[in-house]
Amino acid sequence: DGDTVRITGNIEETGETLVTLAGDKQVTVDLGGNTLTFNGTYESQTVGNGKAIDVQSGAQLTLQNGTIQMTGSPYHGIYVREGSSLTMKNMKVTSVDAGVFSAGSNTTVLLENCTMDTAYSAVYHNGSNAPTDITIRNSTLVSDTTGVYISNSLREEKQNLTIEGCTITGTTAVEIKHTNAVITDSILIGTVTPTGSGENGNGSCTEGYSLA
């Protein structure tokens, strides 16, 4: 608790999870310009598989000054669970699936000076749980689907989203549901022809919008 772990070289691993931080601990991982490569072995949609980073049980993790590459089948990507928090500073993240995946109540995510290039959403919050507090500052996010997706249910407390000084690109750049959002000094780019908003029981309802 309270320590900084300094990475002194590139690390490449294959498995279900590369890093897990659990419990009432606050830890910083300083990559020192190095790269963590995670070749996930996620086989089926079962929670517990395919997470490069797993922050759970009230832990507070800071990742800074390096690169995370997620290949194979990372699915959840960098996973933030109920009551836990993730801070990323000066990080580059690439993923063949999700980038940061938040699920559970009372999660907190802060991205500062980061670049993300992902196949699925760069930042995603599961709508079954609230509240969450997500802040993205001075970052560039590119996704092959919705760039930032913050979902919610009318049964839950509203989510909070802050975007400042960012460029976000996706089929829809930002989609929010039952969420309070403040977006300033940012560029939002929807990359496909708008199709209208349609019902979807799980996931994004739009394509082609800067903000939905």
XYZ file of C-alpha atoms in Angstrom:
212
model
C 0.000 0.000 0.000
C 1.358 3.395 -1.024
C 4.303 1.938 -2.960
C 5.499 2.689 -6.497
C 6.471 -0.342 -8.584
C 9.011 0.603 -11.244
C 9.173 -1.478 -14.422
C 12.755 -1.730 -15.725
C 12.167 -3.512 -19.037
C 9.566 -4.671 -21.511
C 7.270 -7.481 -20.326
C 5.267 -9.863 -22.502
C 2.870 -12.430 -21.054
C 0.141 -14.788 -22.220
C -2.747 -15.778 -19.973
C -6.028 -14.586 -18.501
C -4.680 -11.661 -16.434
C -1.358 -9.802 -16.432
C -1.763 -7.607 -13.314
C -4.271 -7.861 -10.439
C -4.588 -5.328 -7.612
C -7.162 -6.196 -4.946
C -8.120 -4.893 -1.533
C -7.735 -1.571 0.232
C -4.429 -0.637 -1.414
C -3.132 2.366 -3.338
C -0.314 1.424 -5.731
C 1.463 3.211 -8.591
C 3.038 1.282 -11.464
C 5.594 3.432 -13.323
C 6.472 1.781 -16.617
C 9.477 4.052 -17.162
C 8.886 4.190 -20.913
C 8.611 0.410 -21.223
C 5.874 -1.738 -22.777
C 3.596 -4.345 -21.219
C 2.308 -6.723 -23.901
C -0.626 -8.918 -22.944
C -1.608 -11.745 -25.295
C -4.951 -12.621 -23.719
C -6.372 -16.135 -23.900
C -10.024 -15.233 -23.401
C -12.068 -18.018 -24.987
C -15.724 -17.316 -24.109
C -17.758 -14.508 -22.606
C -17.286 -15.503 -18.991
C -16.429 -12.785 -16.472
C -12.980 -13.437 -15.063
C -11.128 -14.099 -18.314
C -9.194 -11.863 -20.653
C -8.151 -8.891 -18.493
C -4.755 -7.297 -18.946
C -5.227 -5.311 -15.711
C -7.789 -6.167 -13.009
C -8.467 -3.534 -10.312
C -10.909 -4.847 -7.724
C -12.194 -4.822 -4.124
C -11.622 -1.125 -3.496
C -8.067 -0.931 -4.835
C -6.632 2.285 -6.308
C -4.180 1.800 -9.182
C -2.149 4.410 -11.050
C -0.460 3.454 -14.340
C 1.986 5.968 -15.791
C 4.726 6.619 -18.337
C 4.543 3.694 -20.734
C 2.670 1.515 -23.198
C 0.187 -1.326 -22.818
C -0.437 -3.496 -25.885
C -3.330 -5.959 -25.725
C -3.357 -8.687 -28.365
C -5.029 -12.090 -28.608
C -8.386 -11.881 -26.789
C -8.168 -9.291 -23.979
C -11.979 -8.735 -23.831
C -12.270 -6.532 -20.688
C -8.877 -4.933 -21.335
C -8.056 -2.770 -18.312
C -10.862 -3.742 -15.949
C -12.070 -1.545 -13.054
C -14.476 -3.269 -10.688
C -16.906 -2.104 -8.008
C -15.545 0.440 -5.523
C -12.153 0.620 -7.246
C -10.317 3.361 -9.125
C -7.894 3.644 -12.038
C -5.667 6.601 -12.939
C -3.632 6.561 -16.151
C -1.096 9.306 -16.922
C 1.136 9.580 -19.976
C 0.069 6.157 -21.210
C -0.345 4.698 -24.686
C -2.843 1.843 -24.962
C -3.635 -0.339 -27.964
C -6.137 -3.200 -27.880
C -7.779 -5.651 -30.267
C -10.832 -5.433 -27.987
C -11.800 -3.019 -25.179
C -9.515 -0.392 -23.671
C -10.716 0.602 -20.187
C -13.777 -1.367 -19.068
C -15.568 -0.161 -15.912
C -18.223 -2.290 -14.214
C -19.812 -2.079 -10.802
C -20.925 0.758 -8.533
C -18.669 3.563 -7.280
C -15.880 3.141 -9.803
C -13.577 6.040 -10.677
C -11.506 6.412 -13.847
C -9.103 9.279 -14.655
C -7.129 9.506 -17.904
C -4.598 12.314 -18.415
C -2.299 12.789 -21.418
C -3.096 9.352 -22.812
C -3.501 7.938 -26.307
C -5.722 4.929 -26.948
C -6.379 2.975 -30.144
C -8.862 0.131 -29.670
C -11.126 -2.169 -31.664
C -13.930 -1.935 -29.091
C -14.697 1.186 -27.011
C -11.627 2.984 -25.678
C -13.569 3.743 -22.465
C -16.688 1.741 -21.578
C -18.903 1.667 -18.486
C -21.417 -1.121 -18.029
C -24.924 0.271 -17.621
C -26.056 -2.201 -14.986
C -24.226 -0.303 -12.221
C -24.024 3.268 -10.944
C -22.656 5.663 -10.007
C -19.361 6.012 -11.808
C -17.131 9.063 -12.198
C -15.041 9.134 -15.387
C -12.701 11.996 -16.354
C -10.648 12.180 -19.568
C -8.215 15.078 -20.031
C -5.800 16.062 -22.798
C -6.054 12.661 -24.449
C -6.575 11.198 -27.925
C -8.906 8.206 -28.188
C -9.626 6.256 -31.382
C -11.988 3.282 -31.577
C -13.374 1.085 -34.343
C -16.739 1.266 -32.505
C -18.086 3.891 -30.059
C -15.138 5.859 -28.675
C -16.487 6.551 -25.168
C -19.596 4.658 -24.083
C -21.131 5.429 -20.664
C -24.296 3.445 -20.146
C -26.791 3.392 -17.299
C -30.281 2.355 -16.287
C -33.100 4.686 -15.261
C -33.259 2.645 -12.065
C -29.778 3.828 -11.085
C -28.166 7.070 -9.925
C -26.799 9.167 -12.806
C -23.243 8.635 -14.026
C -20.735 11.509 -14.255
C -18.497 12.106 -17.282
C -15.971 14.913 -17.803
C -14.030 15.356 -21.062
C -11.517 18.208 -21.368
C -9.107 19.017 -24.189
C -9.524 15.686 -25.984
C -9.903 14.336 -29.493
C -12.213 11.307 -29.580
C -12.955 9.328 -32.738
C -15.355 6.408 -33.201
C -18.360 5.242 -35.183
C -20.070 7.470 -32.621
C -17.464 9.472 -30.691
C -19.332 9.660 -27.356
C -22.591 7.957 -26.369
C -24.106 8.483 -22.923
C -27.240 7.204 -21.200
C -28.709 8.648 -17.973
C -25.422 10.488 -17.446
C -24.384 14.008 -16.490
C -21.600 15.090 -18.865
C -19.399 18.168 -19.178
C -17.401 18.292 -22.429
C -15.082 21.250 -23.117
C -12.351 22.214 -25.615
C -12.640 18.882 -27.405
C -13.055 17.447 -30.901
C -15.574 14.617 -31.306
C -15.618 12.748 -34.616
C -18.216 10.218 -35.768
C -16.714 8.190 -38.601
C -19.698 6.633 -40.387
C -22.968 7.818 -41.917
C -25.603 8.392 -39.196
C -28.170 5.605 -39.110
C -30.547 6.965 -36.495
C -30.927 5.764 -32.942
C -32.326 2.274 -32.488
C -33.179 0.024 -29.588
C -30.471 -2.290 -28.350
C -30.785 -4.393 -25.214
C -27.029 -4.379 -24.638
C -24.565 -1.817 -25.945
C -24.518 1.211 -28.214
C -27.709 2.374 -29.943
C -26.124 4.749 -32.476
C -23.626 5.148 -35.289
C -22.343 8.258 -37.003
C -22.698 10.919 -34.305
C -20.161 13.109 -32.557
C -22.332 12.987 -29.405
C -25.337 10.813 -28.704
